[in-house]
């Protein structure tokens, strides 16, 4: 049996982290087993679905390098791959269920259904549909239609059946059919509901494994009953755990960024996101924590997917992203950092000179070990650009009050003016020369220079800052400091 899996998002918004994880697990399972990974669109929520959201979801998958073999924009012999293009197929399957007696037309109004729900609740029973329209005759149906009622189609749930779901993550899960009630599979406008459409899609696309979030587990007995009624084999299910925030609640927008695009826009690397979400609910057998997509393909297995909820730890994500930033070339990081630098109006986004490009690469080299995502480059640009330093405060301001500071800055100005080429090595040499000539400890030389140039006591190395600032800006910053604090 060739393994066929699918990722079937509803295009009602961006691709969220939970959806990305489901897509990744399906992708890895298919690649591990030389199977087929399908992406299709569950777009029957006509009011909320949009092609724009569908496009954004696909672009997010591509950014993560999760490529699909069959489906939207790729094609395949099991299409079409949007549910709104498959309505005729759903009608065929609806007719089969109606003809076999596994489904029937229901004409109950919302008011009647609400009264039934309230009555069951008052008895302490689970609200469910009790089958009022199960046995309607042709004459009764015709009379109801004359009243202008448009029927839905309900699935006839068998009484007294234990529905067993052998789940590859959770083991044998059992539901009792008596607690379900006959449920709608086609709405009055002819649009199929999720539980029906997803089964028809999985049958017609020969899906062998359904790997999805735990929130779908409660839908599974309804789907299993439809498989059985249609005489189709049931795929193997694997319901992966919820993703919780660090407080133990379900992830929501209140917790901050929940969509893949949020992290893309902040300058996280796609390989870091993939590595991070792979570890949300799946544990490798060894101690290794950094995995490329190809490496994940080799080691992934469903038997190491946890039943316990996963915790979305932003600090862990930053840690992983920092690793991949350090592993990346400065040239690649420079290109990825450009949008954030462009916001500051410092470098042209396009048509940069060779000198400007080299400045950018050197800037990235200087800070790459200090950032956890690329949008943070904006927090460091002030060290390296412009002729006015930040205003020192607190301890930094106290540094400038040292009695040796005027002579240190005067010596520094003389040294940099006398240096033909300001490079990291020449800066190291001249700073060491100053400590010897002034007969001062390094702290009493380096710190005043740092505060004079940056307004801060900590940050990137001086031998990185000074060459990138350039002689003009270095002299300008020294002059500003002397005028403000030493005059």
Short mmCIF file of C-alpha atoms in Angstrom, two decimals:
data_model
loop_
_atom_site.label_atom_id
_atom_site.label_comp_id
_atom_site.label_asym_id
_atom_site.label_seq_id
_atom_site.Cartn_x
_atom_site.Cartn_y
_atom_site.Cartn_z
CA UNK A 1 0.00 0.00 0.00
CA UNK A 2 1.48 3.33 -1.04
CA UNK A 3 1.10 5.90 1.72
CA UNK A 4 -0.92 8.97 0.80
CA UNK A 5 -1.41 11.81 3.27
CA UNK A 6 -2.91 15.27 3.01
CA UNK A 7 -2.93 18.73 4.53
CA UNK A 8 -6.33 20.36 4.07
CA UNK A 9 -6.49 23.89 5.50
CA UNK A 10 -9.53 26.13 5.46
CA UNK A 11 -8.45 29.33 3.66
CA UNK A 12 -9.95 31.71 6.19
CA UNK A 13 -6.72 33.35 7.39
CA UNK A 14 -2.95 32.85 7.53
CA UNK A 15 -1.20 29.55 8.19
CA UNK A 16 -0.92 29.18 11.95
CA UNK A 17 1.82 27.38 13.80
CA UNK A 18 -0.46 24.43 14.58
CA UNK A 19 -1.40 24.06 10.93
CA UNK A 20 2.22 24.31 9.87
CA UNK A 21 3.09 21.51 12.30
CA UNK A 22 0.32 19.31 10.88
CA UNK A 23 1.56 20.00 7.36
CA UNK A 24 5.14 19.22 8.40
CA UNK A 25 4.26 15.93 10.09
CA UNK A 26 2.30 14.81 7.04
CA UNK A 27 5.13 15.87 4.75
CA UNK A 28 7.72 14.02 6.85
CA UNK A 29 5.60 10.87 7.05
CA UNK A 30 5.14 10.85 3.28
CA UNK A 31 8.82 11.45 2.56
CA UNK A 32 9.95 8.90 5.15
CA UNK A 33 7.77 6.23 3.51
CA UNK A 34 8.23 7.33 -0.11
CA UNK A 35 4.57 8.26 -0.20
CA UNK A 36 2.55 11.14 -1.61
CA UNK A 37 1.80 14.41 0.16
CA UNK A 38 -1.32 16.25 -0.99
CA UNK A 39 -2.45 19.80 -0.26
CA UNK A 40 -6.11 20.64 -0.84
CA UNK A 41 -8.41 23.48 0.21
CA UNK A 42 -11.48 23.10 2.44
CA UNK A 43 -13.15 26.28 1.22
CA UNK A 44 -16.83 25.51 1.80
CA UNK A 45 -17.11 28.27 4.42
CA UNK A 46 -18.13 30.64 1.66
CA UNK A 47 -18.34 33.75 3.84
CA UNK A 48 -14.88 33.45 5.39
CA UNK A 49 -12.84 31.65 2.71
CA UNK A 50 -10.81 33.58 0.17
CA UNK A 51 -8.32 32.87 -2.57
CA UNK A 52 -6.02 35.43 -0.95
CA UNK A 53 -5.87 33.37 2.24
CA UNK A 54 -5.35 30.21 0.19
CA UNK A 55 -2.45 31.86 -1.64
CA UNK A 56 -0.92 33.05 1.64
CA UNK A 57 -1.11 29.56 3.13
CA UNK A 58 0.59 28.03 0.10
CA UNK A 59 3.30 30.71 0.14
CA UNK A 60 3.94 30.03 3.83
CA UNK A 61 4.35 26.30 3.08
CA UNK A 62 6.76 27.11 0.26
CA UNK A 63 8.71 29.45 2.53
CA UNK A 64 9.09 26.56 4.99
CA UNK A 65 10.21 24.40 2.04
CA UNK A 66 7.29 22.01 2.61
CA UNK A 67 6.64 20.97 -0.97
CA UNK A 68 3.60 18.93 -1.99
CA UNK A 69 3.39 16.27 -4.69
CA UNK A 70 -0.25 16.70 -5.61
CA UNK A 71 -2.95 19.28 -5.04
CA UNK A 72 -3.61 22.98 -5.48
CA UNK A 73 -1.37 24.66 -8.09
CA UNK A 74 0.36 21.32 -8.68
CA UNK A 75 -2.47 19.20 -10.06
CA UNK A 76 -2.89 15.46 -10.06
CA UNK A 77 -5.27 12.74 -11.09
CA UNK A 78 -7.48 13.06 -8.00
CA UNK A 79 -8.50 16.69 -8.48
CA UNK A 80 -10.02 19.14 -8.35
CA UNK A 81 -8.45 20.07 -5.02
CA UNK A 82 -10.82 22.78 -3.80
CA UNK A 83 -14.02 21.61 -2.15
CA UNK A 84 -16.11 24.24 -3.93
CA UNK A 85 -15.03 22.61 -7.22
CA UNK A 86 -16.15 19.17 -6.01
CA UNK A 87 -19.84 19.80 -5.26
CA UNK A 88 -21.03 17.36 -7.95
CA UNK A 89 -18.97 14.58 -6.39
CA UNK A 90 -20.48 15.29 -2.95
CA UNK A 91 -23.97 15.08 -4.50
CA UNK A 92 -23.13 11.62 -5.88
CA UNK A 93 -22.06 10.38 -2.46
CA UNK A 94 -25.09 12.02 -0.82
CA UNK A 95 -27.37 10.14 -3.20
CA UNK A 96 -25.63 6.88 -2.26
CA UNK A 97 -26.27 7.45 1.43
CA UNK A 98 -29.88 8.47 0.83
CA UNK A 99 -30.50 5.43 -1.36
CA UNK A 100 -29.00 3.05 1.19
CA UNK A 101 -30.99 4.58 4.05
CA UNK A 102 -27.92 5.84 5.86
CA UNK A 103 -29.08 9.42 5.39
CA UNK A 104 -32.40 11.25 5.19
CA UNK A 105 -33.90 14.68 4.62
CA UNK A 106 -34.64 16.75 7.71
CA UNK A 107 -37.03 19.72 7.67
CA UNK A 108 -36.78 20.82 11.30
CA UNK A 109 -36.52 24.57 11.85
CA UNK A 110 -33.94 26.26 14.07
CA UNK A 111 -36.66 27.00 16.63
CA UNK A 112 -37.68 23.34 16.78
CA UNK A 113 -34.06 22.24 17.14
CA UNK A 114 -33.46 24.78 19.91
CA UNK A 115 -36.50 23.56 21.84
CA UNK A 116 -35.18 20.00 21.57
CA UNK A 117 -31.74 21.07 22.83
CA UNK A 118 -33.24 22.89 25.79
CA UNK A 119 -35.45 19.93 26.72
CA UNK A 120 -32.49 17.53 26.70
CA UNK A 121 -30.36 19.94 28.69
CA UNK A 122 -33.12 20.28 31.28
CA UNK A 123 -33.06 16.50 31.71
CA UNK A 124 -29.30 16.55 32.13
CA UNK A 125 -28.76 14.77 28.81
CA UNK A 126 -26.34 15.61 26.01
CA UNK A 127 -28.07 17.86 23.45
CA UNK A 128 -28.41 15.97 20.17
CA UNK A 129 -30.87 15.44 17.34
CA UNK A 130 -33.34 12.68 18.26
CA UNK A 131 -34.44 11.73 14.74
CA UNK A 132 -37.78 13.48 14.37
CA UNK A 133 -37.59 13.38 10.55
CA UNK A 134 -36.13 9.87 10.28
CA UNK A 135 -39.32 8.18 9.13
CA UNK A 136 -41.05 10.86 7.06
CA UNK A 137 -43.18 9.54 4.22
CA UNK A 138 -43.03 11.00 0.72
CA UNK A 139 -46.35 12.76 1.41
CA UNK A 140 -45.07 14.32 4.65
CA UNK A 141 -41.95 15.55 2.89
CA UNK A 142 -43.99 17.06 0.08
CA UNK A 143 -46.22 18.86 2.57
CA UNK A 144 -43.25 20.32 4.42
CA UNK A 145 -41.72 21.49 1.16
CA UNK A 146 -44.99 23.21 0.27
CA UNK A 147 -44.51 25.23 3.46
CA UNK A 148 -41.28 26.53 1.92
CA UNK A 149 -38.97 24.51 4.13
CA UNK A 150 -35.60 23.64 2.61
CA UNK A 151 -34.26 20.40 4.02
CA UNK A 152 -30.82 19.48 5.22
CA UNK A 153 -29.48 15.95 4.86
CA UNK A 154 -28.73 14.11 8.10
CA UNK A 155 -26.70 10.97 8.63
CA UNK A 156 -28.57 8.21 10.41
CA UNK A 157 -26.40 7.25 13.40
CA UNK A 158 -26.85 3.61 14.43
CA UNK A 159 -28.03 2.96 17.97
CA UNK A 160 -25.92 1.25 20.60
CA UNK A 161 -22.67 1.06 18.65
CA UNK A 162 -19.20 1.40 20.16
CA UNK A 163 -17.04 3.22 17.63
CA UNK A 164 -13.41 2.16 17.96
CA UNK A 165 -10.68 4.41 16.59
CA UNK A 166 -7.24 2.80 16.65
CA UNK A 167 -5.20 6.00 16.83
CA UNK A 168 -1.47 5.77 16.13
CA UNK A 169 -0.74 8.37 18.79
CA UNK A 170 -3.47 7.81 21.38
CA UNK A 171 -4.12 4.10 21.13
CA UNK A 172 -7.67 2.72 21.00
CA UNK A 173 -10.19 5.54 21.47
CA UNK A 174 -13.85 4.54 21.91
CA UNK A 175 -16.98 6.64 21.35
CA UNK A 176 -20.59 5.59 21.95
CA UNK A 177 -22.93 6.27 19.05
CA UNK A 178 -25.87 7.02 21.39
CA UNK A 179 -24.18 10.23 22.45
CA UNK A 180 -23.83 11.59 18.92
CA UNK A 181 -27.30 12.01 17.43
CA UNK A 182 -28.09 12.23 13.73
CA UNK A 183 -25.89 15.00 12.32
CA UNK A 184 -26.12 17.20 9.24
CA UNK A 185 -23.94 16.21 6.30
CA UNK A 186 -25.41 18.59 3.70
CA UNK A 187 -26.77 22.02 4.54
CA UNK A 188 -29.98 23.42 3.08
CA UNK A 189 -28.00 25.35 0.44
CA UNK A 190 -26.46 22.11 -0.84
CA UNK A 191 -23.02 22.73 0.66
CA UNK A 192 -21.59 19.68 2.45
CA UNK A 193 -20.48 19.97 6.06
CA UNK A 194 -16.89 19.35 7.08
CA UNK A 195 -17.42 15.82 8.42
CA UNK A 196 -18.98 14.65 5.17
CA UNK A 197 -16.81 16.49 2.66
CA UNK A 198 -13.57 15.44 4.32
CA UNK A 199 -14.55 11.76 4.13
CA UNK A 200 -15.53 11.99 0.46
CA UNK A 201 -12.27 13.78 -0.29
CA UNK A 202 -10.19 11.23 1.60
CA UNK A 203 -11.95 8.31 -0.10
CA UNK A 204 -11.68 9.76 -3.62
CA UNK A 205 -8.04 10.73 -3.08
CA UNK A 206 -7.13 7.31 -1.61
CA UNK A 207 -5.79 8.80 1.63
CA UNK A 208 -4.18 6.12 3.79
CA UNK A 209 -3.22 8.14 6.90
CA UNK A 210 -4.90 11.15 8.51
CA UNK A 211 -2.42 13.06 10.66
CA UNK A 212 -4.03 16.12 12.24
CA UNK A 213 -4.55 18.08 15.42
CA UNK A 214 -6.17 16.64 18.53
CA UNK A 215 -9.07 19.09 18.20
CA UNK A 216 -10.36 16.91 15.33
CA UNK A 217 -10.54 13.76 17.45
CA UNK A 218 -14.16 14.46 18.47
CA UNK A 219 -15.12 14.61 14.77
CA UNK A 220 -13.56 11.26 14.00
CA UNK A 221 -16.44 8.94 15.10
CA UNK A 222 -18.82 10.81 12.80
CA UNK A 223 -16.37 10.35 9.95
CA UNK A 224 -15.76 6.69 10.71
CA UNK A 225 -19.52 6.02 10.52
CA UNK A 226 -19.64 7.59 7.06
CA UNK A 227 -16.72 5.44 5.87
CA UNK A 228 -18.54 2.36 7.11
CA UNK A 229 -21.83 3.40 5.50
CA UNK A 230 -20.10 3.89 2.16
CA UNK A 231 -18.28 0.57 2.46
CA UNK A 232 -14.89 2.24 2.26
CA UNK A 233 -11.80 1.32 4.28
CA UNK A 234 -11.01 3.73 7.10
CA UNK A 235 -7.61 5.43 6.97
CA UNK A 236 -5.23 5.17 9.90
CA UNK A 237 -5.61 8.14 12.24
CA UNK A 238 -2.94 9.97 14.23
CA UNK A 239 -4.14 12.90 16.33
CA UNK A 240 -1.26 15.08 17.49
CA UNK A 241 -1.38 17.07 20.69
CA UNK A 242 -2.54 20.60 21.28
CA UNK A 243 -0.02 23.42 21.39
CA UNK A 244 -0.22 25.34 24.65
CA UNK A 245 1.28 28.62 25.77
CA UNK A 246 3.81 28.72 28.60
CA UNK A 247 0.98 29.23 31.12
CA UNK A 248 -0.69 26.00 30.04
CA UNK A 249 -3.53 27.56 28.05
CA UNK A 250 -4.37 27.01 24.41
CA UNK A 251 -2.35 29.21 22.06
CA UNK A 252 -4.28 32.27 20.93
CA UNK A 253 -3.66 35.70 19.47
CA UNK A 254 -3.48 37.04 23.02
CA UNK A 255 -0.19 35.17 23.35
CA UNK A 256 1.30 37.20 20.53
CA UNK A 257 2.37 35.81 17.18
CA UNK A 258 0.54 32.65 16.17
CA UNK A 259 0.91 32.66 12.37
CA UNK A 260 3.92 31.57 10.33
CA UNK A 261 3.96 34.91 8.50
CA UNK A 262 4.42 36.73 11.83
CA UNK A 263 7.74 34.97 12.30
CA UNK A 264 8.72 35.36 8.66
CA UNK A 265 8.17 39.12 8.94
CA UNK A 266 10.26 39.29 12.12
CA UNK A 267 13.19 37.72 10.35
CA UNK A 268 13.16 34.17 11.66
CA UNK A 269 14.76 31.67 9.30
CA UNK A 270 12.50 29.03 7.74
CA UNK A 271 14.80 26.17 8.75
CA UNK A 272 14.58 27.33 12.37
CA UNK A 273 10.76 27.39 12.30
CA UNK A 274 10.70 23.90 10.79
CA UNK A 275 13.15 22.59 13.40
CA UNK A 276 11.18 24.22 16.22
CA UNK A 277 7.70 23.05 15.22
CA UNK A 278 8.99 19.53 14.59
CA UNK A 279 9.85 19.37 18.29
CA UNK A 280 6.36 20.49 19.34
CA UNK A 281 4.93 17.14 20.34
CA UNK A 282 7.55 14.92 18.73
CA UNK A 283 10.72 13.74 20.44
CA UNK A 284 13.76 12.35 18.64
CA UNK A 285 15.38 9.23 20.05
CA UNK A 286 18.72 10.91 20.80
CA UNK A 287 19.88 14.14 22.43
CA UNK A 288 20.29 16.12 19.20
CA UNK A 289 18.06 19.20 18.95
CA UNK A 290 19.07 20.72 15.60
CA UNK A 291 17.68 19.06 12.48
CA UNK A 292 17.51 20.04 8.85
CA UNK A 293 14.39 19.10 6.90
CA UNK A 294 16.24 16.20 5.27
CA UNK A 295 17.48 14.98 8.65
CA UNK A 296 13.95 15.18 10.06
CA UNK A 297 12.73 13.09 7.15
CA UNK A 298 15.15 10.34 8.10
CA UNK A 299 14.39 10.25 11.83
CA UNK A 300 10.68 11.15 12.05
CA UNK A 301 8.23 8.51 13.25
CA UNK A 302 4.68 8.59 14.54
CA UNK A 303 5.50 6.34 17.47
CA UNK A 304 7.56 9.16 19.00
CA UNK A 305 4.72 11.69 18.77
CA UNK A 306 3.55 12.50 22.29
CA UNK A 307 0.01 12.39 23.66
CA UNK A 308 0.87 15.22 26.02
CA UNK A 309 0.33 18.84 24.96
CA UNK A 310 3.27 20.68 23.46
CA UNK A 311 4.38 24.01 24.91
CA UNK A 312 5.22 26.88 22.59
CA UNK A 313 8.31 28.35 24.20
CA UNK A 314 9.42 31.53 22.42
CA UNK A 315 12.80 31.38 24.20
CA UNK A 316 13.42 27.93 22.71
CA UNK A 317 12.50 29.24 19.27
CA UNK A 318 14.92 32.16 19.68
CA UNK A 319 17.63 29.73 20.80
CA UNK A 320 17.10 27.56 17.71
CA UNK A 321 16.93 30.55 15.38
CA UNK A 322 20.14 31.97 16.87
CA UNK A 323 21.85 28.68 16.01
CA UNK A 324 20.77 28.90 12.37
CA UNK A 325 21.74 32.56 12.13
CA UNK A 326 25.26 31.60 13.25
CA UNK A 327 25.28 28.78 10.68
CA UNK A 328 24.23 31.06 7.80
CA UNK A 329 26.53 33.06 5.56
CA UNK A 330 26.79 36.81 6.10
CA UNK A 331 25.79 37.29 2.45
CA UNK A 332 22.52 35.46 2.95
CA UNK A 333 21.77 37.23 6.23
CA UNK A 334 22.57 40.60 4.66
CA UNK A 335 19.94 40.07 1.98
CA UNK A 336 17.38 38.93 4.55
CA UNK A 337 18.17 41.92 6.78
CA UNK A 338 17.73 44.50 4.03
CA UNK A 339 13.97 45.08 4.53
CA UNK A 340 14.56 46.08 8.15
CA UNK A 341 17.48 48.36 7.32
CA UNK A 342 15.44 49.84 4.48
CA UNK A 343 12.82 50.90 7.03
CA UNK A 344 15.46 53.18 8.53
CA UNK A 345 16.33 54.74 5.15
CA UNK A 346 20.03 53.96 5.57
CA UNK A 347 20.84 51.85 2.51
CA UNK A 348 19.09 51.61 -0.86
CA UNK A 349 17.17 48.35 -1.11
CA UNK A 350 18.34 47.93 -4.70
CA UNK A 351 21.34 49.14 -6.70
CA UNK A 352 23.73 49.21 -3.79
CA UNK A 353 27.35 50.02 -4.52
CA UNK A 354 30.03 47.43 -3.86
CA UNK A 355 31.17 49.55 -0.92
CA UNK A 356 27.66 49.67 0.55
CA UNK A 357 27.24 45.93 0.11
CA UNK A 358 30.52 45.27 1.89
CA UNK A 359 29.47 47.60 4.71
CA UNK A 360 26.24 45.64 5.08
CA UNK A 361 28.03 42.28 5.18
CA UNK A 362 30.55 43.57 7.73
CA UNK A 363 27.68 44.95 9.84
CA UNK A 364 25.96 41.56 9.82
CA UNK A 365 29.22 39.81 10.73
CA UNK A 366 29.61 42.17 13.69
CA UNK A 367 26.18 41.49 15.18
CA UNK A 368 25.15 38.02 13.98
CA UNK A 369 25.98 36.41 17.33
CA UNK A 370 24.00 39.02 19.24
CA UNK A 371 20.60 38.72 17.52
CA UNK A 372 17.91 36.06 17.77
CA UNK A 373 16.01 37.19 14.65
CA UNK A 374 16.84 39.55 11.83
CA UNK A 375 14.43 42.37 12.64
CA UNK A 376 16.71 43.00 15.64
CA UNK A 377 19.29 44.50 13.28
CA UNK A 378 17.38 47.75 13.76
CA UNK A 379 18.33 47.69 17.45
CA UNK A 380 22.05 47.67 16.55
CA UNK A 381 22.26 50.05 13.62
CA UNK A 382 22.87 53.08 15.85
CA UNK A 383 26.25 51.65 16.86
CA UNK A 384 27.48 51.67 13.28
CA UNK A 385 25.77 54.51 11.43
CA UNK A 386 25.58 58.29 11.77
CA UNK A 387 27.65 61.02 13.42
CA UNK A 388 25.63 61.48 16.64
CA UNK A 389 25.85 58.94 19.48
CA UNK A 390 23.00 58.02 21.79
CA UNK A 391 22.82 60.16 24.90
CA UNK A 392 24.54 58.35 27.80
CA UNK A 393 22.58 57.80 31.01
CA UNK A 394 23.33 56.49 34.50
CA UNK A 395 26.62 54.62 34.72
CA UNK A 396 27.53 55.49 31.14
CA UNK A 397 27.27 59.18 31.95
CA UNK A 398 29.43 58.67 35.04
CA UNK A 399 32.16 57.15 32.84
CA UNK A 400 32.53 60.46 31.01
CA UNK A 401 33.19 62.25 34.31
CA UNK A 402 36.51 60.45 34.83
CA UNK A 403 39.47 62.80 35.07
CA UNK A 404 41.38 60.89 32.37
CA UNK A 405 38.56 61.13 29.79
CA UNK A 406 39.63 64.39 28.03
CA UNK A 407 43.15 63.08 27.45
CA UNK A 408 41.82 59.66 26.34
CA UNK A 409 39.50 61.18 23.75
CA UNK A 410 42.16 63.60 22.55
CA UNK A 411 44.60 60.74 22.10
CA UNK A 412 41.99 58.64 20.37
CA UNK A 413 41.16 61.44 17.93
CA UNK A 414 44.83 61.89 17.11
CA UNK A 415 45.33 58.16 16.58
CA UNK A 416 42.35 57.62 14.24
CA UNK A 417 43.25 60.72 12.20
CA UNK A 418 46.73 59.36 11.74
CA UNK A 419 45.58 55.91 10.63
CA UNK A 420 45.48 55.42 6.86
CA UNK A 421 43.01 52.53 6.95
CA UNK A 422 40.55 51.96 9.79
CA UNK A 423 40.23 48.20 10.05
CA UNK A 424 39.54 45.87 12.92
CA UNK A 425 43.26 45.10 13.27
CA UNK A 426 44.44 48.73 13.14
CA UNK A 427 41.80 49.70 15.75
CA UNK A 428 43.03 46.94 18.09
CA UNK A 429 46.61 48.19 17.67
CA UNK A 430 45.85 51.87 18.29
CA UNK A 431 43.76 51.15 21.40
CA UNK A 432 46.60 49.07 22.85
CA UNK A 433 49.05 51.86 22.02
CA UNK A 434 46.86 54.33 23.90
CA UNK A 435 46.85 52.22 27.09
CA UNK A 436 50.68 52.07 27.02
CA UNK A 437 51.23 55.73 26.18
CA UNK A 438 48.67 57.01 28.72
CA UNK A 439 49.78 54.44 31.30
CA UNK A 440 46.14 53.51 31.99
CA UNK A 441 44.36 50.21 32.49
CA UNK A 442 42.30 49.04 29.55
CA UNK A 443 39.01 49.83 31.28
CA UNK A 444 39.97 53.51 31.64
CA UNK A 445 40.69 53.76 27.91
CA UNK A 446 38.20 51.46 26.23
CA UNK A 447 35.15 52.47 28.24
CA UNK A 448 35.36 56.25 27.65
CA UNK A 449 35.89 55.61 23.93
CA UNK A 450 32.92 53.23 23.84
CA UNK A 451 30.58 55.64 25.66
CA UNK A 452 31.76 58.60 23.57
CA UNK A 453 31.05 56.72 20.36
CA UNK A 454 27.87 54.86 21.31
CA UNK A 455 26.44 56.42 24.48
CA UNK A 456 26.41 52.93 26.02
CA UNK A 457 28.72 50.76 28.11
CA UNK A 458 27.98 47.50 26.32
CA UNK A 459 27.46 46.37 22.76
CA UNK A 460 29.42 45.15 19.76
CA UNK A 461 33.21 45.21 19.81
CA UNK A 462 34.91 48.58 19.27
CA UNK A 463 37.10 47.08 16.54
CA UNK A 464 33.87 46.27 14.65
CA UNK A 465 32.13 49.57 15.39
CA UNK A 466 34.91 52.00 14.50
CA UNK A 467 35.71 50.77 10.95
CA UNK A 468 32.02 50.65 10.04
CA UNK A 469 31.36 54.12 11.42
CA UNK A 470 34.20 55.49 9.34
CA UNK A 471 36.55 58.34 10.17
CA UNK A 472 34.02 61.13 9.55
CA UNK A 473 31.38 59.67 11.85
CA UNK A 474 33.93 58.70 14.51
CA UNK A 475 35.28 62.26 14.66
CA UNK A 476 31.74 63.65 14.61
CA UNK A 477 30.69 61.52 17.57
CA UNK A 478 33.79 62.42 19.57
CA UNK A 479 33.15 66.12 18.90
CA UNK A 480 29.50 65.83 20.00
CA UNK A 481 30.52 64.05 23.24
CA UNK A 482 33.19 66.59 24.04
CA UNK A 483 30.85 69.51 23.39
CA UNK A 484 28.03 68.07 25.47
CA UNK A 485 29.85 66.54 28.41
CA UNK A 486 33.46 67.77 28.61
CA UNK A 487 33.21 71.48 27.89
#
